[in-house]
Amino acid sequence: MKPQTHIQKLITQLSESPIEDYNAVLKDFDFSLIDFTDFESWSSKHYTRNCIYRDSNFELLLLCWNPNQATAIHGHDGEDCWVYLLEGEIEEVYYAYDDSSVLRQVNSQKYEANELSFMNDRLGFHKLKNVCKGKSLSLHLYAKPIDNCVCFDERSQVFNNRELSYDTHKQLLLKD
């Protein structure tokens, strides 16, 4: 079987499933069958966002993390986000406004390989950080695709709108 056949199977399952089933699709899928090497790109300056698939219903990204690389505190433009950790260890830190309208950390959770996280704006804001000594790989599913989001500027203590982009875009096509 060709290496991309298994990722194609995941894309087909997601395309044929309602959003309510995305969590189960990700939990039940055997990611060990997929070789993500063709989608990886690495930077010593920042984590990379690598698009595997995008249509009007969802986008599937591979994020590549070197040690200590992290996102800004951010939202998801009203969309749902699932993070499936393929390799390494990621810490997810959750934030919300307190009664004084100050953004505060409310919780954190570490994820190891083969664990799944879910986030959306109704739950607050979050940031992700690679906390293992080596590299981490995470698969991100956004329903619907996200072109812009708010990111927290820690110096000015305000959220700013940020246009999102990909470091690589190796779009797979949905096969019939």
PDB file of C-alpha atoms in Angstrom:
ATOM      1  CA  MET A   1       0.000   0.000   0.000  1.00  0.00           C
ATOM      2  CA  LYS A   2       1.296   3.491  -0.857  1.00  0.00           C
ATOM      3  CA  PRO A   3       2.371   5.610   2.156  1.00  0.00           C
ATOM      4  CA  GLN A   4      -0.341   8.235   1.534  1.00  0.00           C
ATOM      5  CA  THR A   5      -3.131   5.650   1.394  1.00  0.00           C
ATOM      6  CA  HIS A   6      -3.606   5.671   5.181  1.00  0.00           C
ATOM      7  CA  ILE A   7      -3.700   9.457   5.491  1.00  0.00           C
ATOM      8  CA  GLN A   8      -6.153   9.433   2.595  1.00  0.00           C
ATOM      9  CA  LYS A   9      -8.296   6.991   4.593  1.00  0.00           C
ATOM     10  CA  LEU A  10      -8.341   9.419   7.549  1.00  0.00           C
ATOM     11  CA  ILE A  11      -9.315  12.330   5.275  1.00  0.00           C
ATOM     12  CA  THR A  12     -12.120  10.249   3.752  1.00  0.00           C
ATOM     13  CA  GLN A  13     -13.418   9.236   7.195  1.00  0.00           C
ATOM     14  CA  LEU A  14     -13.445  12.863   8.354  1.00  0.00           C
ATOM     15  CA  SER A  15     -15.113  13.998   5.103  1.00  0.00           C
ATOM     16  CA  GLU A  16     -17.875  11.423   5.523  1.00  0.00           C
ATOM     17  CA  SER A  17     -18.424  12.094   9.238  1.00  0.00           C
ATOM     18  CA  PRO A  18     -20.401  14.818  10.975  1.00  0.00           C
ATOM     19  CA  ILE A  19     -18.369  17.120  13.186  1.00  0.00           C
ATOM     20  CA  GLU A  20     -19.858  15.398  16.256  1.00  0.00           C
ATOM     21  CA  ASP A  21     -17.940  12.243  15.273  1.00  0.00           C
ATOM     22  CA  TYR A  22     -14.507  13.839  14.728  1.00  0.00           C
ATOM     23  CA  ASN A  23     -13.395  13.036  18.268  1.00  0.00           C
ATOM     24  CA  ALA A  24     -14.244   9.340  17.835  1.00  0.00           C
ATOM     25  CA  VAL A  25     -12.638   9.198  14.371  1.00  0.00           C
ATOM     26  CA  LEU A  26      -9.371  10.552  15.775  1.00  0.00           C
ATOM     27  CA  LYS A  27      -9.439   8.320  18.861  1.00  0.00           C
ATOM     28  CA  ASP A  28     -10.143   5.180  16.838  1.00  0.00           C
ATOM     29  CA  PHE A  29      -7.741   5.804  13.946  1.00  0.00           C
ATOM     30  CA  ASP A  30      -4.447   3.869  13.821  1.00  0.00           C
ATOM     31  CA  PHE A  31      -1.913   6.659  13.244  1.00  0.00           C
ATOM     32  CA  SER A  32       0.999   4.209  13.412  1.00  0.00           C
ATOM     33  CA  LEU A  33       0.143   3.273   9.811  1.00  0.00           C
ATOM     34  CA  ILE A  34       0.922   6.788   8.557  1.00  0.00           C
ATOM     35  CA  ASP A  35       4.385   8.027   7.656  1.00  0.00           C
ATOM     36  CA  PHE A  36       4.231  11.802   8.091  1.00  0.00           C
ATOM     37  CA  THR A  37       7.814  12.405   6.872  1.00  0.00           C
ATOM     38  CA  ASP A  38       6.679  13.961   3.569  1.00  0.00           C
ATOM     39  CA  PHE A  39       4.665  16.565   5.500  1.00  0.00           C
ATOM     40  CA  GLU A  40       7.303  17.490   8.086  1.00  0.00           C
ATOM     41  CA  SER A  41       9.260  20.726   8.012  1.00  0.00           C
ATOM     42  CA  TRP A  42      11.385  22.002  10.875  1.00  0.00           C
ATOM     43  CA  SER A  43      12.612  25.413  11.965  1.00  0.00           C
ATOM     44  CA  SER A  44      15.016  26.350  14.734  1.00  0.00           C
ATOM     45  CA  LYS A  45      13.107  29.652  15.162  1.00  0.00           C
ATOM     46  CA  HIS A  46       9.479  28.507  15.558  1.00  0.00           C
ATOM     47  CA  TYR A  47       7.165  25.521  15.335  1.00  0.00           C
ATOM     48  CA  THR A  48       5.934  24.909  11.793  1.00  0.00           C
ATOM     49  CA  ARG A  49       2.373  24.610  10.456  1.00  0.00           C
ATOM     50  CA  ASN A  50       2.165  22.151   7.568  1.00  0.00           C
ATOM     51  CA  CYS A  51      -1.119  21.739   5.694  1.00  0.00           C
ATOM     52  CA  ILE A  52      -1.993  18.173   4.744  1.00  0.00           C
ATOM     53  CA  TYR A  53      -5.597  18.774   3.670  1.00  0.00           C
ATOM     54  CA  ARG A  54      -8.055  21.661   3.498  1.00  0.00           C
ATOM     55  CA  ASP A  55     -11.605  22.023   2.230  1.00  0.00           C
ATOM     56  CA  SER A  56     -14.575  24.147   3.293  1.00  0.00           C
ATOM     57  CA  ASN A  57     -15.412  21.808   6.216  1.00  0.00           C
ATOM     58  CA  PHE A  58     -12.047  21.180   7.856  1.00  0.00           C
ATOM     59  CA  GLU A  59      -8.299  21.464   7.629  1.00  0.00           C
ATOM     60  CA  LEU A  60      -5.720  18.952   8.791  1.00  0.00           C
ATOM     61  CA  LEU A  61      -2.296  20.286   9.797  1.00  0.00           C
ATOM     62  CA  LEU A  62       0.908  18.677  11.008  1.00  0.00           C
ATOM     63  CA  LEU A  63       2.765  20.851  13.512  1.00  0.00           C
ATOM     64  CA  CYS A  64       6.467  20.197  14.024  1.00  0.00           C
ATOM     65  CA  TRP A  65       7.940  21.338  17.339  1.00  0.00           C
ATOM     66  CA  ASN A  66      11.569  21.600  18.371  1.00  0.00           C
ATOM     67  CA  PRO A  67      12.275  21.696  22.136  1.00  0.00           C
ATOM     68  CA  ASN A  68      10.655  24.618  23.995  1.00  0.00           C
ATOM     69  CA  GLN A  69       8.823  25.970  20.954  1.00  0.00           C
ATOM     70  CA  ALA A  70       5.381  27.307  21.808  1.00  0.00           C
ATOM     71  CA  THR A  71       2.362  29.075  20.398  1.00  0.00           C
ATOM     72  CA  ALA A  72       1.141  32.400  21.677  1.00  0.00           C
ATOM     73  CA  ILE A  73      -1.985  32.342  23.832  1.00  0.00           C
ATOM     74  CA  HIS A  74      -4.714  32.247  21.217  1.00  0.00           C
ATOM     75  CA  GLY A  75      -8.328  31.596  20.267  1.00  0.00           C
ATOM     76  CA  HIS A  76      -9.816  29.694  17.318  1.00  0.00           C
ATOM     77  CA  ASP A  77     -12.062  32.192  15.517  1.00  0.00           C
ATOM     78  CA  GLY A  78     -15.162  30.363  16.745  1.00  0.00           C
ATOM     79  CA  GLU A  79     -14.095  26.965  15.362  1.00  0.00           C
ATOM     80  CA  ASP A  80     -13.424  23.618  17.023  1.00  0.00           C
ATOM     81  CA  CYS A  81      -9.868  22.301  17.348  1.00  0.00           C
ATOM     82  CA  TRP A  82      -8.603  18.786  18.034  1.00  0.00           C
ATOM     83  CA  VAL A  83      -4.918  18.093  18.715  1.00  0.00           C
ATOM     84  CA  TYR A  84      -3.665  14.518  18.439  1.00  0.00           C
ATOM     85  CA  LEU A  85      -0.108  14.134  19.693  1.00  0.00           C
ATOM     86  CA  LEU A  86       1.836  11.785  17.439  1.00  0.00           C
ATOM     87  CA  GLU A  87       5.280  12.020  19.092  1.00  0.00           C
ATOM     88  CA  GLY A  88       6.845  13.764  22.074  1.00  0.00           C
ATOM     89  CA  GLU A  89       5.149  15.666  24.882  1.00  0.00           C
ATOM     90  CA  ILE A  90       3.105  18.858  24.674  1.00  0.00           C
ATOM     91  CA  GLU A  91       1.778  21.004  27.490  1.00  0.00           C
ATOM     92  CA  GLU A  92      -1.513  22.761  26.890  1.00  0.00           C
ATOM     93  CA  VAL A  93      -2.108  25.777  29.140  1.00  0.00           C
ATOM     94  CA  TYR A  94      -5.661  27.130  29.440  1.00  0.00           C
ATOM     95  CA  TYR A  95      -6.572  30.773  30.054  1.00  0.00           C
ATOM     96  CA  ALA A  96      -9.738  32.731  30.815  1.00  0.00           C
ATOM     97  CA  TYR A  97     -10.666  36.212  31.971  1.00  0.00           C
ATOM     98  CA  ASP A  98     -11.239  36.596  35.706  1.00  0.00           C
ATOM     99  CA  ASP A  99     -13.874  38.827  37.325  1.00  0.00           C
ATOM    100  CA  SER A 100     -11.514  41.818  36.952  1.00  0.00           C
ATOM    101  CA  SER A 101     -11.174  41.215  33.176  1.00  0.00           C
ATOM    102  CA  VAL A 102      -7.586  40.041  33.583  1.00  0.00           C
ATOM    103  CA  LEU A 103      -6.460  37.060  31.530  1.00  0.00           C
ATOM    104  CA  ARG A 104      -5.292  34.332  33.900  1.00  0.00           C
ATOM    105  CA  GLN A 105      -4.031  30.781  33.609  1.00  0.00           C
ATOM    106  CA  VAL A 106      -6.779  28.466  34.841  1.00  0.00           C
ATOM    107  CA  ASN A 107      -5.326  25.014  34.184  1.00  0.00           C
ATOM    108  CA  SER A 108      -2.720  23.033  32.291  1.00  0.00           C
ATOM    109  CA  GLN A 109      -2.451  19.511  30.950  1.00  0.00           C
ATOM    110  CA  LYS A 110       0.451  17.508  29.541  1.00  0.00           C
ATOM    111  CA  TYR A 111      -0.174  15.207  26.598  1.00  0.00           C
ATOM    112  CA  GLU A 112       1.987  12.320  25.488  1.00  0.00           C
ATOM    113  CA  ALA A 113       1.955  10.383  22.222  1.00  0.00           C
ATOM    114  CA  ASN A 114      -1.442   9.022  21.178  1.00  0.00           C
ATOM    115  CA  GLU A 115      -3.427  11.406  23.383  1.00  0.00           C
ATOM    116  CA  LEU A 116      -6.120  13.774  22.109  1.00  0.00           C
ATOM    117  CA  SER A 117      -7.084  17.281  23.194  1.00  0.00           C
ATOM    118  CA  PHE A 118     -10.084  19.438  22.245  1.00  0.00           C
ATOM    119  CA  MET A 119     -10.433  23.227  22.359  1.00  0.00           C
ATOM    120  CA  ASN A 120     -12.774  25.967  21.191  1.00  0.00           C
ATOM    121  CA  ASP A 121     -13.450  29.582  22.110  1.00  0.00           C
ATOM    122  CA  ARG A 122     -16.318  28.668  24.464  1.00  0.00           C
ATOM    123  CA  LEU A 123     -13.704  26.946  26.653  1.00  0.00           C
ATOM    124  CA  GLY A 124     -11.403  30.000  26.684  1.00  0.00           C
ATOM    125  CA  PHE A 125      -7.945  30.440  25.218  1.00  0.00           C
ATOM    126  CA  HIS A 126      -4.887  28.216  25.215  1.00  0.00           C
ATOM    127  CA  LYS A 127      -1.268  27.897  24.259  1.00  0.00           C
ATOM    128  CA  LEU A 128       0.736  24.793  23.408  1.00  0.00           C
ATOM    129  CA  LYS A 129       4.406  24.130  24.140  1.00  0.00           C
ATOM    130  CA  ASN A 130       6.760  21.263  23.385  1.00  0.00           C
ATOM    131  CA  VAL A 131       8.004  20.227  26.828  1.00  0.00           C
ATOM    132  CA  CYS A 132      10.030  17.146  25.914  1.00  0.00           C
ATOM    133  CA  LYS A 133      13.796  17.212  25.361  1.00  0.00           C
ATOM    134  CA  GLY A 134      13.386  16.161  21.728  1.00  0.00           C
ATOM    135  CA  LYS A 135      11.058  16.962  18.871  1.00  0.00           C
ATOM    136  CA  SER A 136       7.278  16.634  19.001  1.00  0.00           C
ATOM    137  CA  LEU A 137       4.742  16.107  16.217  1.00  0.00           C
ATOM    138  CA  SER A 138       1.060  16.952  16.553  1.00  0.00           C
ATOM    139  CA  LEU A 139      -1.849  16.614  14.166  1.00  0.00           C
ATOM    140  CA  HIS A 140      -4.365  19.473  14.307  1.00  0.00           C
ATOM    141  CA  LEU A 141      -7.894  19.221  12.975  1.00  0.00           C
ATOM    142  CA  TYR A 142      -9.853  22.465  12.660  1.00  0.00           C
ATOM    143  CA  ALA A 143     -13.528  22.430  11.757  1.00  0.00           C
ATOM    144  CA  LYS A 144     -13.888  24.719   9.769  1.00  0.00           C
ATOM    145  CA  PRO A 145     -10.529  25.981   8.519  1.00  0.00           C
ATOM    146  CA  ILE A 146      -9.136  28.941  10.445  1.00  0.00           C
ATOM    147  CA  ASP A 147      -7.606  31.833   8.492  1.00  0.00           C
ATOM    148  CA  ASN A 148      -7.400  34.321  11.371  1.00  0.00           C
ATOM    149  CA  CYS A 149      -7.344  34.117  15.136  1.00  0.00           C
ATOM    150  CA  VAL A 150      -6.689  36.336  18.108  1.00  0.00           C
ATOM    151  CA  CYS A 151      -3.267  36.041  19.754  1.00  0.00           C
ATOM    152  CA  PHE A 152      -2.329  37.519  23.107  1.00  0.00           C
ATOM    153  CA  ASP A 153       0.585  39.949  23.169  1.00  0.00           C
ATOM    154  CA  GLU A 154       2.167  39.431  26.587  1.00  0.00           C
ATOM    155  CA  ARG A 155       3.936  42.813  26.491  1.00  0.00           C
ATOM    156  CA  SER A 156       0.877  44.947  25.784  1.00  0.00           C
ATOM    157  CA  GLN A 157      -1.506  42.496  27.544  1.00  0.00           C
ATOM    158  CA  VAL A 158      -4.032  42.670  24.680  1.00  0.00           C
ATOM    159  CA  PHE A 159      -5.267  40.311  21.998  1.00  0.00           C
ATOM    160  CA  ASN A 160      -4.438  41.155  18.384  1.00  0.00           C
ATOM    161  CA  ASN A 161      -5.906  39.630  15.255  1.00  0.00           C
ATOM    162  CA  ARG A 162      -3.390  37.469  13.372  1.00  0.00           C
ATOM    163  CA  GLU A 163      -3.654  36.125   9.845  1.00  0.00           C
ATOM    164  CA  LEU A 164      -2.550  32.498   9.789  1.00  0.00           C
ATOM    165  CA  SER A 165      -0.355  30.885   7.166  1.00  0.00           C
ATOM    166  CA  TYR A 166       1.307  27.568   6.453  1.00  0.00           C
ATOM    167  CA  ASP A 167       5.009  26.811   6.393  1.00  0.00           C
ATOM    168  CA  THR A 168       4.263  24.112   3.814  1.00  0.00           C
ATOM    169  CA  HIS A 169       1.122  23.190   1.908  1.00  0.00           C
ATOM    170  CA  LYS A 170       1.206  19.706   0.394  1.00  0.00           C
ATOM    171  CA  GLN A 171      -2.494  19.373  -0.226  1.00  0.00           C
ATOM    172  CA  LEU A 172      -3.796  15.846  -0.598  1.00  0.00           C
ATOM    173  CA  LEU A 173      -6.853  15.475  -2.752  1.00  0.00           C
ATOM    174  CA  LEU A 174      -9.904  13.609  -1.552  1.00  0.00           C
ATOM    175  CA  LYS A 175     -10.127  10.381  -3.528  1.00  0.00           C
ATOM    176  CA  ASP A 176     -13.459   8.951  -4.622  1.00  0.00           C
TER     177      ASP A 176
END
